[in-house]
Short mmCIF file of C-alpha atoms in Angstrom, two decimals:
data_model
loop_
_atom_site.label_atom_id
_atom_site.label_comp_id
_atom_site.label_asym_id
_atom_site.label_seq_id
_atom_site.Cartn_x
_atom_site.Cartn_y
_atom_site.Cartn_z
CA UNK V 4 101.72 123.30 91.53
CA UNK V 5 98.37 121.86 92.11
CA UNK V 6 99.70 118.51 89.91
CA UNK V 7 102.97 118.42 92.18
CA UNK V 8 100.38 118.49 95.23
CA UNK V 9 98.17 115.87 93.96
CA UNK V 10 101.37 113.59 93.02
CA UNK V 11 103.06 114.45 96.35
CA UNK V 12 100.37 113.94 98.55
CA UNK V 13 98.70 110.67 97.28
CA UNK V 14 102.30 109.04 96.92
CA UNK V 15 103.05 110.00 100.24
CA UNK V 16 99.53 108.64 101.80
CA UNK V 17 100.02 105.40 99.90
CA UNK V 18 103.74 105.11 101.28
CA UNK V 19 102.04 105.26 104.57
CA UNK V 20 99.71 102.42 104.23
CA UNK V 21 102.43 100.12 102.77
CA UNK V 22 104.55 100.58 105.58
CA UNK V 23 101.54 100.32 108.30
CA UNK V 24 100.89 97.10 106.55
CA UNK V 25 104.49 95.88 106.33
CA UNK V 26 104.72 96.87 109.96
CA UNK V 27 102.28 94.30 111.14
CA UNK V 28 104.97 91.14 111.58
CA UNK V 29 106.49 91.36 115.13
CA UNK V 30 110.12 91.89 115.38
CA UNK V 31 109.87 90.48 118.73
CA UNK V 32 109.68 87.32 117.08
CA UNK V 33 112.44 87.48 115.02
CA UNK V 34 114.63 88.05 118.29
CA UNK V 35 113.21 85.07 119.97
CA UNK V 36 113.83 82.90 116.90
CA UNK V 37 117.36 84.28 117.30
CA UNK V 38 117.59 83.00 120.91
CA UNK V 39 116.07 79.37 119.83
CA UNK V 40 118.50 78.70 116.98
CA UNK V 41 121.60 80.27 119.07
CA UNK V 42 120.73 77.30 121.88
CA UNK V 43 123.56 74.88 122.03
CA UNK V 44 123.47 70.77 122.63
CA UNK V 45 124.13 71.36 126.25
CA UNK V 46 120.46 72.37 126.89
CA UNK V 47 119.09 68.85 126.05
CA UNK V 48 121.09 67.75 129.50
CA UNK V 49 119.34 70.24 131.63
CA UNK V 50 115.34 69.72 132.16
CA UNK V 51 114.88 73.51 133.31
CA UNK V 52 116.53 74.87 130.59
CA UNK V 53 114.81 72.40 128.32
CA UNK V 54 111.49 73.53 129.52
CA UNK V 55 112.87 77.11 129.07
CA UNK V 56 113.35 76.55 125.88
CA UNK V 57 110.11 75.26 124.95
CA UNK V 58 108.85 78.23 126.82
CA UNK V 59 110.73 80.03 124.12
CA UNK V 60 109.11 78.16 121.19
CA UNK V 61 105.69 78.95 122.54
CA UNK V 62 106.54 82.78 122.86
CA UNK V 63 107.63 82.47 119.54
CA UNK V 64 104.31 81.14 118.05
CA UNK V 65 102.36 83.69 120.01
CA UNK V 66 104.31 86.86 119.29
CA UNK V 67 104.79 85.28 115.29
CA UNK V 68 101.35 87.04 114.95
CA UNK V 69 101.05 89.34 117.69
CA UNK V 70 100.71 92.11 115.15
CA UNK V 71 97.90 90.46 112.82
CA UNK V 72 95.05 92.01 111.63
CA UNK V 73 92.65 89.52 113.20
CA UNK V 74 94.29 90.13 116.58
CA UNK V 75 92.27 92.30 119.15
CA UNK V 76 93.74 94.07 122.53
CA UNK V 77 93.14 92.22 125.18
CA UNK V 78 93.05 88.79 123.78
CA UNK V 79 96.92 88.16 124.77
CA UNK V 80 96.26 85.76 127.55
CA UNK V 81 93.47 83.89 125.71
CA UNK V 82 95.77 83.65 122.62
CA UNK V 83 98.76 82.53 124.75
CA UNK V 84 96.82 79.92 126.14
CA UNK V 85 95.28 78.75 123.03
CA UNK V 86 98.59 78.81 121.53
CA UNK V 87 100.42 76.67 124.16
CA UNK V 88 97.65 73.80 123.66
CA UNK V 89 98.03 74.21 119.87
CA UNK V 90 101.91 73.38 120.20
CA UNK V 91 102.02 71.05 122.88
CA UNK V 92 99.30 69.08 120.46
CA UNK V 93 101.55 69.24 117.19
CA UNK V 94 105.32 69.43 118.76
CA UNK V 95 105.38 68.22 122.20
CA UNK V 96 108.74 69.24 124.42
CA UNK V 97 110.74 66.00 123.23
CA UNK V 98 110.26 67.52 119.87
CA UNK V 99 113.27 69.91 120.59
CA UNK V 100 115.59 67.20 120.43
CA UNK V 101 114.82 66.74 116.74
CA UNK V 102 115.43 70.56 116.25
CA UNK V 103 118.84 70.39 117.31
CA UNK V 104 120.15 68.02 114.56
CA UNK V 105 119.46 70.64 112.08
CA UNK V 106 121.23 73.74 111.34
CA UNK V 107 120.67 77.34 111.97
CA UNK V 108 118.86 78.22 108.91
CA UNK V 109 116.82 74.86 109.00
CA UNK V 110 116.13 75.53 112.62
CA UNK V 111 114.42 78.81 111.40
CA UNK V 112 112.58 77.46 108.59
CA UNK V 113 111.45 74.82 110.86
CA UNK V 114 110.37 77.62 113.38
CA UNK V 115 108.36 79.47 110.86
CA UNK V 116 106.59 76.27 109.57
CA UNK V 117 105.78 75.29 113.18
CA UNK V 118 103.98 78.48 113.85
CA UNK V 119 101.95 78.32 110.79
CA UNK V 120 101.00 74.69 111.95
CA UNK V 121 99.75 75.97 115.47
CA UNK V 122 97.92 79.02 114.04
CA UNK V 123 96.26 76.39 111.46
CA UNK V 124 95.16 74.10 114.55
CA UNK V 125 93.98 77.37 116.48
CA UNK V 126 91.97 78.42 113.49
CA UNK V 127 90.68 75.09 112.72
CA UNK V 128 89.47 74.60 116.63
CA UNK V 129 88.14 77.68 116.60
CA UNK V 130 85.92 77.90 113.29
CA UNK V 131 84.86 74.20 113.72
CA UNK V 132 83.63 74.72 117.43
CA UNK V 133 86.24 72.16 119.59
CA UNK V 134 85.80 74.94 122.43
CA UNK V 135 89.19 76.93 122.30
CA UNK V 136 89.76 79.60 124.78
CA UNK V 137 90.08 82.34 122.05
CA UNK V 138 87.30 82.28 119.15
CA UNK V 139 89.12 83.66 115.98
CA UNK V 140 87.18 85.43 113.38
CA UNK V 141 85.72 83.72 110.65
CA UNK V 142 87.17 84.98 107.18
CA UNK V 143 83.82 84.87 105.52
CA UNK V 144 82.70 87.70 107.19
CA UNK V 145 85.49 90.11 105.66
CA UNK V 146 83.48 89.71 102.45
CA UNK V 147 80.91 91.68 103.62
CA UNK V 148 82.85 94.30 105.12
CA UNK V 149 83.10 96.57 101.89
CA UNK V 150 80.59 98.06 99.85
CA UNK V 151 79.91 96.78 96.29
CA UNK V 152 79.16 100.42 95.26
CA UNK V 153 82.40 101.75 95.66
CA UNK V 154 83.88 100.52 92.36
CA UNK V 155 80.76 102.19 90.62
CA UNK V 156 81.24 105.43 92.08
CA UNK V 157 84.76 105.47 90.87
CA UNK V 158 83.66 104.28 87.47
CA UNK V 159 81.16 107.39 87.22
CA UNK V 160 84.03 109.60 88.54
CA UNK V 161 86.40 108.18 85.67
CA UNK V 162 83.63 108.85 83.29
CA UNK V 163 82.56 112.68 84.49
CA UNK V 164 86.48 113.21 84.24
CA UNK V 165 86.79 111.96 80.84
CA UNK V 166 84.12 114.48 79.64
CA UNK V 167 85.56 117.29 81.59
CA UNK V 168 88.89 116.44 79.74
CA UNK V 169 87.27 115.89 76.77
CA UNK V 170 85.69 119.43 76.97
CA UNK V 171 89.28 120.84 77.66
CA UNK V 172 90.63 118.86 74.54
CA UNK V 173 88.49 120.65 72.16
CA UNK V 174 89.07 124.03 73.46
CA UNK V 175 92.88 123.41 73.07
CA UNK V 176 92.78 121.67 69.89
CA UNK V 177 91.06 125.20 68.72
CA UNK V 178 93.70 127.37 70.45
CA UNK V 179 95.87 128.19 67.33
CA UNK V 180 92.49 129.66 65.12
CA UNK V 181 91.60 131.36 68.28
CA UNK V 182 94.98 133.26 69.53
CA UNK V 183 95.26 134.28 65.79
CA UNK V 184 92.05 135.81 65.03
CA UNK V 185 91.86 137.00 69.38
CA UNK V 186 95.49 137.54 69.47
CA UNK V 187 95.04 139.10 73.22
CA UNK V 188 97.00 138.10 76.12
CA UNK V 189 94.08 137.45 78.20
CA UNK V 190 93.31 134.55 75.66
CA UNK V 191 96.59 133.07 75.97
CA UNK V 192 96.49 133.41 80.13
CA UNK V 193 92.85 131.57 79.81
CA UNK V 194 94.35 128.62 77.44
CA UNK V 195 97.18 128.28 79.98
CA UNK V 196 95.06 127.83 82.95
CA UNK V 197 92.55 125.60 80.77
CA UNK V 198 95.62 123.44 79.69
CA UNK V 199 97.11 123.30 83.35
CA UNK V 200 93.49 121.99 84.64
CA UNK V 201 93.48 119.60 82.10
CA UNK V 202 97.16 118.04 82.86
CA UNK V 203 95.60 117.97 86.55
CA UNK V 204 92.35 116.35 85.47
CA UNK V 205 94.22 113.68 83.61
CA UNK V 206 96.78 113.07 86.22
CA UNK V 207 93.51 112.83 88.52
CA UNK V 208 91.77 110.41 86.27
CA UNK V 209 94.87 108.28 86.11
CA UNK V 210 95.01 107.97 90.27
CA UNK V 211 91.68 106.99 90.02
CA UNK V 212 92.10 104.03 87.44
CA UNK V 213 94.94 102.92 89.33
CA UNK V 214 92.76 102.98 92.43
CA UNK V 215 90.06 101.49 90.95
CA UNK V 216 92.10 98.38 89.43
CA UNK V 217 93.90 97.68 92.91
CA UNK V 218 90.54 97.82 94.41
CA UNK V 219 89.26 95.26 92.17
CA UNK V 220 92.37 92.81 92.11
CA UNK V 221 92.66 92.95 95.89
CA UNK V 222 88.75 92.00 96.27
CA UNK V 223 89.60 89.31 93.57
CA UNK V 224 92.38 88.05 95.85
CA UNK V 225 90.43 88.38 98.72
CA UNK V 226 87.88 86.26 97.54
CA UNK V 227 90.18 83.50 96.77
CA UNK V 228 91.93 83.35 100.09
CA UNK V 229 88.48 83.07 101.81
CA UNK V 230 87.18 80.15 99.68
CA UNK V 231 90.72 78.65 99.94
CA UNK V 232 90.86 78.96 103.84
CA UNK V 233 87.14 77.34 103.89
CA UNK V 234 88.22 74.58 101.53
CA UNK V 235 91.27 73.94 103.63
CA UNK V 236 88.94 73.57 106.95
CA UNK V 237 86.38 71.43 105.37
CA UNK V 238 89.26 69.17 104.08
CA UNK V 239 90.71 68.46 107.78
CA UNK V 240 87.57 68.02 108.85
CA UNK V 241 86.42 65.35 106.60
CA UNK V 242 90.01 63.64 106.80
CA UNK V 243 89.89 63.63 110.70
CA UNK V 244 86.19 62.21 110.83
CA UNK V 245 86.87 59.74 108.43
CA UNK V 246 90.61 58.65 109.93
CA UNK V 247 90.99 59.26 113.53
CA UNK V 248 94.61 58.28 113.29
CA UNK V 249 96.04 60.57 110.59
CA UNK V 250 99.39 60.83 110.17
CA UNK V 251 101.09 64.21 111.12
CA UNK V 252 102.77 64.13 107.90
CA UNK V 253 99.45 64.08 106.33
CA UNK V 254 97.55 66.59 108.10
CA UNK V 255 100.09 69.09 109.37
CA UNK V 256 100.90 70.77 105.76
CA UNK V 257 96.94 71.48 105.69
CA UNK V 258 97.18 73.04 108.76
CA UNK V 259 100.07 75.12 107.79
CA UNK V 260 97.83 76.05 104.71
CA UNK V 261 94.66 77.07 106.52
CA UNK V 262 96.82 79.69 108.41
CA UNK V 263 98.53 80.65 105.21
CA UNK V 264 95.29 81.31 103.50
CA UNK V 265 93.78 82.74 106.37
CA UNK V 266 96.62 85.42 106.77
CA UNK V 267 96.22 86.26 103.34
CA UNK V 268 92.35 86.96 103.67
CA UNK V 269 93.00 89.45 106.46
CA UNK V 270 95.92 91.02 104.48
CA UNK V 271 93.62 91.47 101.46
CA UNK V 272 90.98 92.76 103.59
CA UNK V 273 93.92 95.21 105.17
CA UNK V 274 94.51 96.47 101.72
CA UNK V 275 90.93 96.91 100.73
CA UNK V 276 90.18 99.30 104.11
CA UNK V 277 93.57 101.29 102.94
CA UNK V 278 92.20 101.49 99.54
CA UNK V 279 89.33 103.11 100.84
CA UNK V 280 90.76 105.23 102.77
CA UNK V 281 93.03 106.42 99.93
CA UNK V 282 89.54 106.90 97.56
CA UNK V 283 88.27 109.05 99.94
CA UNK V 284 91.32 110.77 100.50
CA UNK V 285 91.52 111.39 96.77
CA UNK V 286 88.49 112.49 96.46
CA UNK V 287 88.50 115.01 99.39
CA UNK V 288 92.02 116.64 97.75
CA UNK V 289 90.26 116.84 94.22
CA UNK V 290 87.29 118.42 95.79
CA UNK V 291 89.25 121.12 97.64
CA UNK V 292 91.21 122.09 94.31
CA UNK V 293 87.85 121.79 92.34
CA UNK V 294 86.89 124.73 94.76
CA UNK V 295 89.53 126.60 94.19
CA UNK V 296 89.82 126.85 90.66
CA UNK V 297 86.33 125.74 89.51
CA UNK V 298 85.11 129.15 88.82
CA UNK V 299 88.70 130.70 87.28
CA UNK V 300 88.51 127.43 84.93
CA UNK V 301 84.61 128.16 83.93
CA UNK V 302 85.24 131.55 83.34
CA UNK V 303 88.27 130.97 81.54
CA UNK V 304 86.28 128.37 79.22
CA UNK V 305 83.47 131.19 78.94
CA UNK V 306 85.71 133.77 77.56
CA UNK V 307 87.22 131.50 75.05
CA UNK V 308 84.02 130.24 73.69
CA UNK V 309 83.16 134.30 73.74
CA UNK V 310 86.28 134.91 71.30
CA UNK V 311 85.17 131.95 69.59
CA UNK V 312 81.92 133.31 68.86
CA UNK V 313 82.91 136.75 68.03
CA UNK V 314 85.20 135.80 65.24
CA UNK V 315 82.85 135.69 62.63
CA UNK V 316 80.65 132.67 61.17
CA UNK V 317 83.71 131.94 58.79
CA UNK V 318 86.21 131.50 61.39
CA UNK V 319 83.91 129.78 63.15
CA UNK V 320 83.66 127.14 60.09
CA UNK V 321 87.84 127.40 60.43
CA UNK V 322 87.78 126.18 63.62
CA UNK V 323 85.38 123.17 63.24
CA UNK V 324 86.81 122.36 60.16
CA UNK V 325 90.18 121.86 61.48
CA UNK V 326 90.04 118.08 62.17
CA UNK V 327 87.87 117.58 59.23
CA UNK V 328 90.03 118.75 56.51
CA UNK V 329 93.12 117.10 57.93
CA UNK V 330 91.28 113.91 58.19
CA UNK V 331 90.52 114.48 54.22
CA UNK V 332 94.17 115.22 53.63
CA UNK V 333 95.21 112.25 55.71
CA UNK V 334 93.45 109.77 53.51
CA UNK V 335 96.33 110.66 50.94
CA UNK V 336 99.39 108.88 50.43
CA UNK V 337 101.19 109.99 54.15
CA UNK V 338 104.79 109.11 52.13
CA UNK V 339 104.60 113.04 51.62
CA UNK V 340 105.60 112.93 55.76
CA UNK V 341 109.15 112.69 55.58
CA UNK V 342 110.40 110.75 58.43
CA UNK V 343 113.90 112.08 60.01
CA UNK V 344 115.13 108.70 60.36
CA UNK V 345 114.70 107.94 56.58
CA UNK V 346 112.34 105.28 57.82
CA UNK V 347 109.62 103.95 55.50
CA UNK V 348 105.77 104.42 56.47
CA UNK V 349 104.83 101.35 58.47
CA UNK V 350 102.34 100.17 61.14
CA UNK V 351 103.69 100.32 64.34
CA UNK V 352 103.47 97.50 66.65
CA UNK V 353 105.33 98.78 69.66
CA UNK V 354 104.82 101.23 72.38
CA UNK V 355 104.81 104.94 71.74
CA UNK V 356 106.76 107.85 73.61
CA UNK V 357 104.68 110.77 75.66
CA UNK V 358 102.31 107.71 76.94
CA UNK V 359 100.74 107.63 73.31
CA UNK V 360 99.60 111.53 73.35
CA UNK V 361 99.98 113.90 70.35
CA UNK V 362 103.81 115.18 70.37
CA UNK V 363 102.82 118.46 68.35
CA UNK V 364 100.13 119.39 71.01
CA UNK V 365 101.94 118.53 74.08
CA UNK V 366 105.06 120.92 72.51
CA UNK V 367 102.30 123.54 71.66
CA UNK V 368 100.11 123.67 74.25
CA UNK V 369 101.11 121.31 76.86
CA UNK V 370 98.00 119.53 76.20
CA UNK V 371 97.52 115.64 76.59
CA UNK V 372 95.65 114.62 73.18
CA UNK V 373 95.18 111.12 72.53
CA UNK V 374 97.08 110.36 68.96
CA UNK V 375 95.24 109.35 66.20
CA UNK V 376 96.60 105.88 65.30
CA UNK V 377 95.84 106.04 61.78
CA UNK V 378 98.57 108.98 61.32
CA UNK V 379 101.93 107.34 60.62
CA UNK V 380 103.96 107.50 63.36
CA UNK V 381 107.71 109.05 63.07
CA UNK V 382 110.63 107.65 64.49
CA UNK V 383 113.29 109.99 65.86
CA UNK V 384 116.30 109.31 67.97
CA UNK V 385 115.27 105.79 68.46
CA UNK V 386 112.16 106.69 69.86
CA UNK V 387 108.35 106.70 68.21
CA UNK V 388 105.97 109.50 68.25
CA UNK V 389 102.22 109.46 67.65
CA UNK V 390 100.10 112.64 66.63
CA UNK V 391 96.27 113.39 66.44
CA UNK V 392 96.65 115.97 63.45
CA UNK V 393 98.52 115.35 59.81
CA UNK V 394 99.71 119.01 60.54
CA UNK V 395 101.42 118.39 63.57
CA UNK V 396 103.12 115.17 61.96
CA UNK V 397 104.41 117.23 59.44
CA UNK V 398 105.77 120.10 61.68
CA UNK V 399 107.63 117.36 63.55
CA UNK V 400 109.16 116.00 60.68
CA UNK V 401 110.38 119.08 59.54
CA UNK V 402 111.66 120.13 63.01
CA UNK V 403 112.35 117.54 65.42
CA UNK V 404 114.65 118.78 67.58
CA UNK V 405 112.82 122.06 67.95
CA UNK V 406 109.41 120.82 69.11
CA UNK V 407 111.18 118.17 71.25
CA UNK V 408 112.96 121.24 72.91
CA UNK V 409 109.54 122.46 73.25
CA UNK V 410 108.51 119.59 74.82
CA UNK V 411 111.23 119.88 77.61
CA UNK V 412 110.22 123.39 78.19
CA UNK V 413 106.61 122.05 78.78
CA UNK V 414 107.73 119.94 81.14
CA UNK V 415 110.10 121.83 83.24
CA UNK V 416 106.99 124.50 83.69
CA UNK V 417 104.66 121.47 84.47
CA UNK V 418 106.85 118.90 86.09
CA UNK V 419 103.85 116.50 86.75
CA UNK V 420 104.12 115.48 83.07
CA UNK V 421 107.12 113.55 83.79
CA UNK V 422 104.84 110.93 86.16
CA UNK V 423 102.08 110.88 83.58
CA UNK V 424 104.12 110.23 80.91
CA UNK V 425 106.47 107.79 82.34
CA UNK V 426 109.65 110.01 81.58
CA UNK V 427 111.16 108.92 85.24
CA UNK V 428 114.21 107.44 83.44
CA UNK V 429 114.87 110.78 81.65
CA UNK V 430 114.23 113.02 84.80
CA UNK V 431 115.29 111.03 87.64
CA UNK V 432 114.57 112.35 91.18
#
């Protein structure tokens, strides 16, 4: 249940953040654009209607970015004044005649491009100090808003999580001998609790890695967008200074690129803010779970270690020697592992089922133990399965259907494994 809660709450929070980012574009602008596109040619014969149409174009360019992340409350009047001045310099009212020579779809594209040009002019005038009514924020400041220590802290959490996972894996790998020697119901319950905690920690670390990757990629995209925007502004400034009468066809595409890169920079910044919230949320959620079960898991580990200490020196050596004995046996010719499909031993160069984890450990103990790639994989039913022990590979080769049935039972007990092992295609929601 803890795994399902972690997955459900995390995915719901991620969906909310994505929906919030997607909802920044104004739907009002789309309605205004539809009105402009639907105007008939008769409006060109009426000056008042033509002026009203031009006001609609101004409103479209203004509302197109009214929900943008750089817009602050209370800036509407100054932003509208800026938009009007930029539009009049780029697209005077006489330009409406050329607009009606286009098809409805081309008109809409022209309006979209015009809104980008107007925004680019506003950004350029604001950042080069041309005395506009509204000073738009400099995208360079976005680079200083996010602490560079966050990725390092996530990496440390991942490393600590991996250590805990490895400790749990060691216990689970010894569980056959421990259960055989102890044979108590308490030992089985302890191992079940440790197995559940192992799955939870594995899932938690998977989310941490995903957030770390997304954070690093988004920060890189932010730097690229800021650099591109700054370069375009410098390029336009140099061109205007060297050529006071620059052609609109030459400079307008550059204004459009300024707007695109500027908007992308603020969108990437919003994504980084969302990722910061998700990282903090994941940490708090993991902390709540740790407080609830840490003492129980620690007690279970102590009891298991107590059983391990009580079974005697010879049995301890048996526990510790399981892996070494299998490694020695593995060095023999692995042709003795008969594959259900009758395939000859070969080096596997594709993807393993179950996320590359040992199929035998998953079937027996619901443990996600990384497979040993030096042990030959087994193909069955068109899928390749890997193993962490030669014993597991042999048992799978002898009874593949039984072990696959055990795996399905483990997945039913721990539905979070569907997400962790990328088995959504087999268990659709």
